[in-house]
Coordinates of C-alpha atoms in Angstrom, one line a residue:
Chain A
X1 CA 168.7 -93.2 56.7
X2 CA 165.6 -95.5 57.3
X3 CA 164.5 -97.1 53.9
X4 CA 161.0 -97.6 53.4
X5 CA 158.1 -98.8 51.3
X6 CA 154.7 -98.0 50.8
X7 CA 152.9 -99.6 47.9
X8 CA 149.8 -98.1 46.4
X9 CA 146.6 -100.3 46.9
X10 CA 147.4 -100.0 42.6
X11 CA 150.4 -101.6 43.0
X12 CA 152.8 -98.9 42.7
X13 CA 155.8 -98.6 45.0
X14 CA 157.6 -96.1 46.6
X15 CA 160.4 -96.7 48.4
X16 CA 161.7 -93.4 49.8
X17 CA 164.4 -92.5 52.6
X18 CA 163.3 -92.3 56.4
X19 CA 164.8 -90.4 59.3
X20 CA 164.8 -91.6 62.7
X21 CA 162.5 -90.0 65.0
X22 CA 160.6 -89.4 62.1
X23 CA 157.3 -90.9 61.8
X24 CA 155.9 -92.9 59.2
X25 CA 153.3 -90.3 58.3
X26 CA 155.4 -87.5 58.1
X27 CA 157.9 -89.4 55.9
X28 CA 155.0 -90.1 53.6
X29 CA 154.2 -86.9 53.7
X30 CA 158.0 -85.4 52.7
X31 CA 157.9 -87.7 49.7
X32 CA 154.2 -87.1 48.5
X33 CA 153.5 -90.5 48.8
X34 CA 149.9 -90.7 47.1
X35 CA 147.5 -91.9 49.5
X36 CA 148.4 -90.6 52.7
X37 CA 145.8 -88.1 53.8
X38 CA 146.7 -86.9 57.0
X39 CA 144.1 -84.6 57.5
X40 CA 144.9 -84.1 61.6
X41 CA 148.4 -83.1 60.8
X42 CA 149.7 -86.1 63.0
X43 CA 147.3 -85.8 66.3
X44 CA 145.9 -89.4 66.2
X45 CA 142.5 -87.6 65.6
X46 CA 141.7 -88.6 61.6
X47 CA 142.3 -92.4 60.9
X48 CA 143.2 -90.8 57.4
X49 CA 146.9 -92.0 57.4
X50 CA 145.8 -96.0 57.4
X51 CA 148.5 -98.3 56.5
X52 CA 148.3 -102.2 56.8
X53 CA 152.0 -103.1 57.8
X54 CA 153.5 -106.5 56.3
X55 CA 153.1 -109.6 58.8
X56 CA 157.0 -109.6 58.8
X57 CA 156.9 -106.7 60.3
X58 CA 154.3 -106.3 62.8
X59 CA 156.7 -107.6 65.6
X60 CA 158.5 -104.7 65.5
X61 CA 156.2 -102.1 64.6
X62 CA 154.4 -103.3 67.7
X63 CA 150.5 -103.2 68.5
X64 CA 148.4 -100.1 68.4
X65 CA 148.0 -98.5 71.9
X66 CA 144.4 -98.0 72.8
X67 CA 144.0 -94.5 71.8
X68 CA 144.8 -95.9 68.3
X69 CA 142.2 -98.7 68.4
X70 CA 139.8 -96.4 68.9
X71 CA 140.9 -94.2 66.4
X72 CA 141.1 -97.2 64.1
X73 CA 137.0 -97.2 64.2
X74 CA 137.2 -94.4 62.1
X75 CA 139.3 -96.2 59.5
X76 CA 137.9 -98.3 56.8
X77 CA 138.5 -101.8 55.7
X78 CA 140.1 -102.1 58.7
X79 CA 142.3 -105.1 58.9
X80 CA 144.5 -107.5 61.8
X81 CA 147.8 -105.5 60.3
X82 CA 145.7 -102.2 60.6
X83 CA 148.0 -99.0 61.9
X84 CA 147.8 -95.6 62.0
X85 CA 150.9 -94.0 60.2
X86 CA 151.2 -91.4 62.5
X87 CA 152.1 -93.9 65.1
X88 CA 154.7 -95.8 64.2
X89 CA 158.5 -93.8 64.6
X90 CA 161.3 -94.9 62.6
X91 CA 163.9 -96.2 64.4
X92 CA 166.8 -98.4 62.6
X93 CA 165.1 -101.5 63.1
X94 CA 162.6 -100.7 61.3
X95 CA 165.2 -100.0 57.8
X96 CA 163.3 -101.9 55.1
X97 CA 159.8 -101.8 56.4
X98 CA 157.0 -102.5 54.0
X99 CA 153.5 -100.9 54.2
X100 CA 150.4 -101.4 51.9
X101 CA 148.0 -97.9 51.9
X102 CA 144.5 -98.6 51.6
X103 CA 142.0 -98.1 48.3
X104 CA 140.9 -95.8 50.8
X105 CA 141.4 -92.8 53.3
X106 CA 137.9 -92.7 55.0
Chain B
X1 CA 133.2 -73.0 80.7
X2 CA 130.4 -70.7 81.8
X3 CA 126.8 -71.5 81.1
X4 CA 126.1 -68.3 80.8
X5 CA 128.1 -67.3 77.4
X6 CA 126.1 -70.2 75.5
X7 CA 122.9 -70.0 74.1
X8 CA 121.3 -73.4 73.0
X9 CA 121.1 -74.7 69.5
X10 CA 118.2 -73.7 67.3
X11 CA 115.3 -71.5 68.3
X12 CA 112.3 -72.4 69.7
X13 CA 109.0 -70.9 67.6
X14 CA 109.5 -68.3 64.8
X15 CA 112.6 -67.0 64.8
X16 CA 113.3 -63.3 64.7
X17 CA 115.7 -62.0 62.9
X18 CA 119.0 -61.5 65.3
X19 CA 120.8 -58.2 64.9
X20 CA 124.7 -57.8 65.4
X21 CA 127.4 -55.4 64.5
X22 CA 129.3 -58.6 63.6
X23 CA 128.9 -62.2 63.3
X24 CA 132.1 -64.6 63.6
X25 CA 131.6 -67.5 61.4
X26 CA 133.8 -70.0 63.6
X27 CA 134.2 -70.7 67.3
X28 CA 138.2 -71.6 67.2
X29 CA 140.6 -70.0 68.5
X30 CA 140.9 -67.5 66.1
X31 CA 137.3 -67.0 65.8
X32 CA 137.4 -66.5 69.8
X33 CA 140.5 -63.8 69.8
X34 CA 138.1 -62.1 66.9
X35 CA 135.8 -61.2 70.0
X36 CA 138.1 -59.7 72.3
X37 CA 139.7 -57.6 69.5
X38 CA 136.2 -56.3 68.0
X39 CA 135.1 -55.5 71.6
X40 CA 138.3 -53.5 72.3
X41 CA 136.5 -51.0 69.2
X42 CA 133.3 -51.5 70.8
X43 CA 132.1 -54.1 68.0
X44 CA 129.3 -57.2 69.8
X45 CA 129.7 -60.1 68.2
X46 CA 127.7 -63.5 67.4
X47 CA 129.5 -66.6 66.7
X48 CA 128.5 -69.9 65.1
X49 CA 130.1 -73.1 65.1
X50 CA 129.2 -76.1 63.4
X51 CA 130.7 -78.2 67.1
X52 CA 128.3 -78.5 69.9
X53 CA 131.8 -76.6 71.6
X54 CA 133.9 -73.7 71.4
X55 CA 137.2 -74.6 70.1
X56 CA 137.3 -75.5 66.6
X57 CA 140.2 -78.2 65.9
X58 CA 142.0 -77.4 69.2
X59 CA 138.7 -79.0 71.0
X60 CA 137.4 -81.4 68.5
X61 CA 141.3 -83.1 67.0
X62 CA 143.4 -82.2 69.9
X63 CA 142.0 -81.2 73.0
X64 CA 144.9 -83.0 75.0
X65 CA 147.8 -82.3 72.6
X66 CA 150.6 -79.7 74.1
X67 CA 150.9 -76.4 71.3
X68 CA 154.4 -75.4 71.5
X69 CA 154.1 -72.2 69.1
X70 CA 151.9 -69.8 70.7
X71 CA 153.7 -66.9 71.7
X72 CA 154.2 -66.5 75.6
X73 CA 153.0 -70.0 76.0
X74 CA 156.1 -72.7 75.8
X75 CA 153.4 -75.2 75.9
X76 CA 149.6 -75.5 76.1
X77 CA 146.7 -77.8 75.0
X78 CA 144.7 -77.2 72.4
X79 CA 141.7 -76.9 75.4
X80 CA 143.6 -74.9 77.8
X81 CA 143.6 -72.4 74.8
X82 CA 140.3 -72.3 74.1
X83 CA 139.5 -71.4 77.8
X84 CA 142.1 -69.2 78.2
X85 CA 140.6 -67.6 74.9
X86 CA 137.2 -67.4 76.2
X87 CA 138.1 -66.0 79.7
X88 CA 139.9 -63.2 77.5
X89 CA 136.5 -62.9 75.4
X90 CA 134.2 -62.7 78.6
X91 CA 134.3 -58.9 79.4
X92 CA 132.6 -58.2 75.8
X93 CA 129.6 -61.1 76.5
X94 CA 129.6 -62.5 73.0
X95 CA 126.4 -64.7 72.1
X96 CA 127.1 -68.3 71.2
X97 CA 125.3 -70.2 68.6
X98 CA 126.7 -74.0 68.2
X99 CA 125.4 -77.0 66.2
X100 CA 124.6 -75.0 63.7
X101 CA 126.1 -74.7 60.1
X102 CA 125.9 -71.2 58.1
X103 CA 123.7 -72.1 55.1
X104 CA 123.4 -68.9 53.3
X105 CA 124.9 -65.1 53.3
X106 CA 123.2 -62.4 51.2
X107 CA 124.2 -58.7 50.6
X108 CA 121.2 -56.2 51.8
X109 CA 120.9 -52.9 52.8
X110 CA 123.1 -52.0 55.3
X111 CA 125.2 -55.4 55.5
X112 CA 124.2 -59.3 55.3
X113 CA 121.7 -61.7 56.1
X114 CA 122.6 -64.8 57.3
X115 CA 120.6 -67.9 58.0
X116 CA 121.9 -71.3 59.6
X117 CA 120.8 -75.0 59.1
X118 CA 118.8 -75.0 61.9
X119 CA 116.8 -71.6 60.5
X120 CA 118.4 -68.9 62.7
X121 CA 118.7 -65.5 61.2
X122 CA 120.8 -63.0 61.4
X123 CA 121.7 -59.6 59.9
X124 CA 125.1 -58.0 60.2
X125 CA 127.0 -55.2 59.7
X126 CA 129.9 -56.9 59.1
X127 CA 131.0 -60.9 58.8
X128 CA 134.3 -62.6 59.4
X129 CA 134.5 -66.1 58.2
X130 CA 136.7 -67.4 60.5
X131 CA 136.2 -71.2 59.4
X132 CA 139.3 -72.5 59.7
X133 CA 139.4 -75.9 57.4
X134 CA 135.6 -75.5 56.9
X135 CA 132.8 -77.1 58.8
X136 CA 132.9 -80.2 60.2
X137 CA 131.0 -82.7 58.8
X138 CA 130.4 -86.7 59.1
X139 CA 132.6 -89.1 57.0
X140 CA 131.6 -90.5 54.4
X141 CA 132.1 -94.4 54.2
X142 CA 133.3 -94.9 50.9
X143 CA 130.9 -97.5 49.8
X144 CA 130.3 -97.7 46.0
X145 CA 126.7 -95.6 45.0
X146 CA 126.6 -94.3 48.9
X147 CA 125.3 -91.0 47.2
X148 CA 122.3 -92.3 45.9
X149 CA 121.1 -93.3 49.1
X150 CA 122.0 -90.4 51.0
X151 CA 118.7 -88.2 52.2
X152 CA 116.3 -91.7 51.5
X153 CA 117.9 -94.5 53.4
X154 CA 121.3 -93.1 54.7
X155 CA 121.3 -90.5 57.3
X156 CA 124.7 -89.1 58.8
X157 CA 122.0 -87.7 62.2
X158 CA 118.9 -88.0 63.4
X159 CA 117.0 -85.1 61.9
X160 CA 113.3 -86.5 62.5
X161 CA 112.6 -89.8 64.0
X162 CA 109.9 -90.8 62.2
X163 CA 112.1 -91.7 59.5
X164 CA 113.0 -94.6 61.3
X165 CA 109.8 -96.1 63.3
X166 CA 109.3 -99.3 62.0
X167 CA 111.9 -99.8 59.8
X168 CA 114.8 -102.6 59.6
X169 CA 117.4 -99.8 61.0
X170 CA 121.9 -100.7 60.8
X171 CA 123.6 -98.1 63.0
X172 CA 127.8 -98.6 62.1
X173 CA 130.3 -97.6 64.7
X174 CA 131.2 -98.1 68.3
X175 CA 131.1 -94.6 69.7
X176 CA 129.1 -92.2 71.6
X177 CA 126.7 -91.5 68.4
X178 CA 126.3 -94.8 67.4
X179 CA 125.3 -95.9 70.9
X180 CA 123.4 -93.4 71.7
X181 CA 121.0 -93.7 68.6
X182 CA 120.8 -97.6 69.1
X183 CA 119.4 -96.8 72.5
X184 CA 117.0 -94.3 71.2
X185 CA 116.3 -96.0 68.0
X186 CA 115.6 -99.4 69.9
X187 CA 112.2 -98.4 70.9
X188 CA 110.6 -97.4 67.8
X189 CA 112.3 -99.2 64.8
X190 CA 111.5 -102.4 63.5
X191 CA 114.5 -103.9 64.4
X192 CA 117.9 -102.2 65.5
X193 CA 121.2 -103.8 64.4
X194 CA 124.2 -102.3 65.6
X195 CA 127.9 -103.7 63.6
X196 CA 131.4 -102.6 64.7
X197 CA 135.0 -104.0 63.6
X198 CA 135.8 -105.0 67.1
X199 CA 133.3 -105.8 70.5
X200 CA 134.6 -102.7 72.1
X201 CA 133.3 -99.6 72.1
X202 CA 134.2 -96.0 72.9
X203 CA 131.3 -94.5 74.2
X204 CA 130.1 -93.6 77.9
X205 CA 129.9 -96.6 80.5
X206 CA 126.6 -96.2 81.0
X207 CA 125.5 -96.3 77.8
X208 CA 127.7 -98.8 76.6
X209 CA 125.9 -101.2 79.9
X210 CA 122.5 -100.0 78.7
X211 CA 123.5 -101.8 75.4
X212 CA 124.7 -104.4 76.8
X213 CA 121.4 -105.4 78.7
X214 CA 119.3 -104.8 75.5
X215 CA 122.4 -107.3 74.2
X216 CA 121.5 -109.6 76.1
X217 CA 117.7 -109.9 76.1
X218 CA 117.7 -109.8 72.5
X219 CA 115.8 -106.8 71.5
X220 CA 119.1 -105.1 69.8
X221 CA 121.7 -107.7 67.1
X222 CA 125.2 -106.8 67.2
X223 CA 127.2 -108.1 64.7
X224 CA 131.2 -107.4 64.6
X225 CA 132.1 -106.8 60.8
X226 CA 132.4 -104.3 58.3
X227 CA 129.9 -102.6 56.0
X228 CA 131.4 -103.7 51.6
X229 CA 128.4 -103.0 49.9
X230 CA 125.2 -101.7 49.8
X231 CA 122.2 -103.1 48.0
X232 CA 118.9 -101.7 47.0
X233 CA 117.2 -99.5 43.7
X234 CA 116.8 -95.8 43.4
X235 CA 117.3 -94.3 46.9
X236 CA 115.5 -97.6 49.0
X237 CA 118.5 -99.0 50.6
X238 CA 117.0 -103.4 50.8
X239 CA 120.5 -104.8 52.4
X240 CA 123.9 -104.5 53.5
X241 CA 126.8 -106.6 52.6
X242 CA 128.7 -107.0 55.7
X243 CA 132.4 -108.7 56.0
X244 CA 133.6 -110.4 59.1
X245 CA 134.1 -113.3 61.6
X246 CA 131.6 -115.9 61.6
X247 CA 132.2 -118.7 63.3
X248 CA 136.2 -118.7 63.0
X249 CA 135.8 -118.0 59.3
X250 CA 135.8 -114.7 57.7
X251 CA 133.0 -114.3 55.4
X252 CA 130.8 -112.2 53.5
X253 CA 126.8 -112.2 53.9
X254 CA 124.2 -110.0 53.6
X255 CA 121.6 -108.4 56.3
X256 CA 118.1 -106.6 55.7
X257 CA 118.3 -102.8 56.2
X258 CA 116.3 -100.2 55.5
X259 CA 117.7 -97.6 57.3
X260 CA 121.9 -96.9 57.2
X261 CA 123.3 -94.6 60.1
X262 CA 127.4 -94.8 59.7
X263 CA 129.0 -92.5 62.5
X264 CA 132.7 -92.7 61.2
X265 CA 133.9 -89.4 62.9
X266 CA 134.0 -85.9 61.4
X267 CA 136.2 -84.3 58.7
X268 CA 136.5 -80.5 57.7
X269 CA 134.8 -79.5 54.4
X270 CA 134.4 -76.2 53.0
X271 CA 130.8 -76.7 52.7
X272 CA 128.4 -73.8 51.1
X273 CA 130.5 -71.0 51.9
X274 CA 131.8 -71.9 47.9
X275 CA 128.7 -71.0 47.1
X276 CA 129.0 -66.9 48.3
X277 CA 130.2 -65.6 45.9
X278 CA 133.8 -64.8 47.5
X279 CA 137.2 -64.8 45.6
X280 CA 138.2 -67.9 46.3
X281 CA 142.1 -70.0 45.5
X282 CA 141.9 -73.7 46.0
X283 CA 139.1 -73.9 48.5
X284 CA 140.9 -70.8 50.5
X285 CA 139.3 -67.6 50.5
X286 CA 141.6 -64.5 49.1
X287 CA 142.3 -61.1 51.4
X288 CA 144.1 -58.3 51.9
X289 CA 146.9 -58.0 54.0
X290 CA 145.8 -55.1 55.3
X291 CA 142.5 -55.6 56.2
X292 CA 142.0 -59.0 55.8
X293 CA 138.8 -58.6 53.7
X294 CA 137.2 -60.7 51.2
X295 CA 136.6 -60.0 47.3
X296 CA 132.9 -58.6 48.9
X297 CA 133.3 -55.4 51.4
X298 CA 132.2 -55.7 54.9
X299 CA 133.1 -59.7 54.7
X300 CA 136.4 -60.6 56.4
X301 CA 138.8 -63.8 56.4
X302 CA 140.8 -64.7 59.4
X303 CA 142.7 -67.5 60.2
X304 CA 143.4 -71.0 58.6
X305 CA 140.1 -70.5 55.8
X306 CA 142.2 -67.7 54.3
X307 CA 145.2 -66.9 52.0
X308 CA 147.5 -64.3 51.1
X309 CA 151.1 -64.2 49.8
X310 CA 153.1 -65.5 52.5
X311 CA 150.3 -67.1 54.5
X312 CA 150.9 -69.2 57.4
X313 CA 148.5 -71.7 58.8
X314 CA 149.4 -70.6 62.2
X315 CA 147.2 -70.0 65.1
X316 CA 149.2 -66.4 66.2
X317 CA 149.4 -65.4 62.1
X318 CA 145.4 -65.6 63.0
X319 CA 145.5 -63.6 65.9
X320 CA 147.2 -60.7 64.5
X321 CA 144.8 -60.8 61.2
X322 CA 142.0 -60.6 63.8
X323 CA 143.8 -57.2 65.3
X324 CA 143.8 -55.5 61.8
X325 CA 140.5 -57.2 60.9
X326 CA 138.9 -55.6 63.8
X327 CA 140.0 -52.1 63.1
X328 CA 139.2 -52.3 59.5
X329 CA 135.6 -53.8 60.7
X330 CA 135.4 -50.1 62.6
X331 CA 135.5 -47.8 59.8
X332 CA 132.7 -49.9 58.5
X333 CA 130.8 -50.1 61.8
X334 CA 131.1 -46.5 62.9
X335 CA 131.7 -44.3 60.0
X336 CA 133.1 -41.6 60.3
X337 CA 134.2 -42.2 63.7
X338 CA 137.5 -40.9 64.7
X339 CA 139.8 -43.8 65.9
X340 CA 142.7 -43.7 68.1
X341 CA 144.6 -46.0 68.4
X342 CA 145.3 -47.3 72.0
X343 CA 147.3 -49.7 74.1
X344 CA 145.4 -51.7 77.1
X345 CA 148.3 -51.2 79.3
X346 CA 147.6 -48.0 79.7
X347 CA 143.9 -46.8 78.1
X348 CA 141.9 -46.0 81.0
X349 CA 138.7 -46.2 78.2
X350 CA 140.0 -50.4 77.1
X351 CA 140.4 -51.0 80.8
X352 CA 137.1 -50.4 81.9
X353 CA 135.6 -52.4 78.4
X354 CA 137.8 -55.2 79.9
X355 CA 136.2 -54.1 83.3
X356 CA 139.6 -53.9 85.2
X357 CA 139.2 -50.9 86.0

């Protein structure tokens, strides 16, 4: 099990349990983590799964590939430690990663 | 995709009324199966789509993206469907109607009348909303009191130019759309301020170089930021609060505009089918599972817009709603016609409709 956080642009945590393989999304989505829209179902096509990861963390979430970027546009208050959910798979490195969900889902 | 199968958005000078046995609300890939099942029971079909494309969310969200669950396909993209789907379509020549949203649906003698966005009008025998999350329509940014501009200052298209000739005009995003109308807008506005998060955009080469001239002898203003606030009174939009890099620092300020155009992508709303009058559970609309009809006769619902105890959101649960929709849609098409029921392996009559034979 992968634990991980996502905190409510209200403040309120969640920290729920994460498989690997997994993405973040989808674990969002298993727990009914408020906030996570996901409107594409996963296809990179929506920007409505916006997370800003923790700086401690962005080294091993990695950067966004291009399609992502792009996708990003669609995003808003779009930040340096801007990802798409949907992007990022669990993997055991990543036990006790930290996100932050935006006010908003554009 | 052939040419031939599409006809053009809108309708040049006074539209006459456009008759069909049935009209296919939806161009997906349910939507598209609808037409080679109606045409197997001789029924021609119409279909509008909100997309410039047929497709639906295979074309528009995942064109590229492998489906692993259609049956007889272990894998195939959400494009190779739709063509696959309109080749199958083909022998029964439906008429295409795209850009176009379906405003309004009224009972009248002998079926419906329907009328799109765009003012095209159409009465059928029989309708299937085949609409799968609803229409797709432009994001909203969600900028506090957005609404209140919306129709005066904000515009999510270009509907008539003249709304924007000599007026301080802020086109936000980095894509195709937002380019495009930069290009277009340059001309005639005021002034033409494009702002993006980033100094890279997404559209066509060429148009991104044509920006990139009118960049560079100053008669467009990009500025990389991102829209916080709007400012103005009762529908005139004055400014724009903008947030981003100036100078190293990242600050606030504000810049004139008089005209918004945010292109932040698409998302699926039901839009005024709600307003039909239809039997509807949480923004899904409620059918039989044996006809696939609506609370209103001669109205249908296949595919991802409907729901039913045990519904699946699948793409082949649509397909086989369109087989039973289709031979429901006969009784009402050809009453009292005597139906037998065939298979096109072997029906010489379905194999020359497909024209195989």
């Amino acid at each position: 099990m992968i634990k991980v956080t996502f905190i409510e642009h209200n403040g309120t945590v969640h920290t729920v349990d994460g498989e690997p393989g997994q993405t973040l999304m989808e674990t969002a989505v298993k727990h009914a983590v408020p906030g996570i829209v996901a409107e594409c179902g996963g296809a990179c096509s929506c920007a409505t799964c916006h997370v800003y990861v923790d700086d401690t963390w962005k080294e091993k979430t990695g950067a966004p590939s291009e399609m992502e970027e792009d996708m990003l546009d669609f995003a808003f208050d779009v930040r340096a430690s801007s990802r798409l959910s949907c992007q990022i798979r669990l993997k055991p490195e990543l036990d006790g990663l930290v996100v932050r969900i935006p006010e908003f889902q554009n | 995709m052939a040419l031939d199968m599409i006809v053009g958005s809108g309708v040049d000078g006074a539209p006459a009324e456009i008759e069909t046995d049935a009209l296919i609300i939806g161009a997906g890939p349910v939507g598209l199966f609808a037409v080679f099942e109606l045409g197997l029971v001789d029924i021609k079909a119409h279909v509008i789509d909100i997309l410039d494309k047929p497709g639906g969310q295979c074309a528009e969200l995942y064109p590229e993206k492998p489906i692993y669950d259609i049956p007889a396909h272990p894998t195939i993209t959400g494009q190779a469907l739709t063509d696959r789907l309109l080749e199958q379509a083909r022998p029964f020549e439906p008429t295409f109607h795209f850009g176009q949203r379906v405003e309004s649906l009224k009972k009248v003698d002998g079926g419906f009348e329907v009328e799109t966005d765009l003012g095209t009008r159409f009465r059928a025998k029989v309708v299937v909303v085949a609409a799968g999350g609803g229409s797709f329509t432009p994001k909203r940014p969600p900028l506090a009191g957005i609404e209140g501009f919306e129709g005066a200052s904000v515009f999510y298209a270009v509907r008539k130019i003249d709304a924007f000739r000599d007026k301080a005009v802020l086109i936000v995003g980095g894509g195709d759309s937002a380019l495009d109308w930069t290009l277009n807008l340059q001309p005639i506005a005021k002034s033409v301020t494009l702002i993006h998060r980033r100094d890279e955009f997404r559209a066509a080469p060429d148009s991104v170089n044509k920006l990139r001239e009118l960049l560079s002898d100053g008669s467009v203003r990009f500025i990389q930021g991102q829209l916080t606030k709007l400012n103005g009174d009762s529908g005139a939009l004055r400014s724009v609060t903008i947030r981003g890099p100036v100078g190293g620092l990242d600050l606030e300020y504000e810049v004139e505009a008089e005209r918004l155009l945010p292109f932040f992508g698409l998302t699926m709303k039901l839009g005024p089918i709600a307003n039909w009058g239809l039997n509807l559970n949480e923004n899904q609309i409620a059918v039989d599972t044996a006809r696939f009809e609506t609370s209103e006769p001669g109205i249908f619902a296949i595919g991802d817009i409907n729901t039913y105890p045990g519904k699946l959101k699948l793409i082949l649960s649509g397909f086989h709603e369109a087989a039973l929709m289709a031979q429901a849609a006969q009784k009402i098409v050809y009453p009292g016609k005597r139906s037998v029921f065939q298979y096109t392996t072997s029906s010489s009559s379905l194999q020359r409709k497909l024209g195989v034979i």
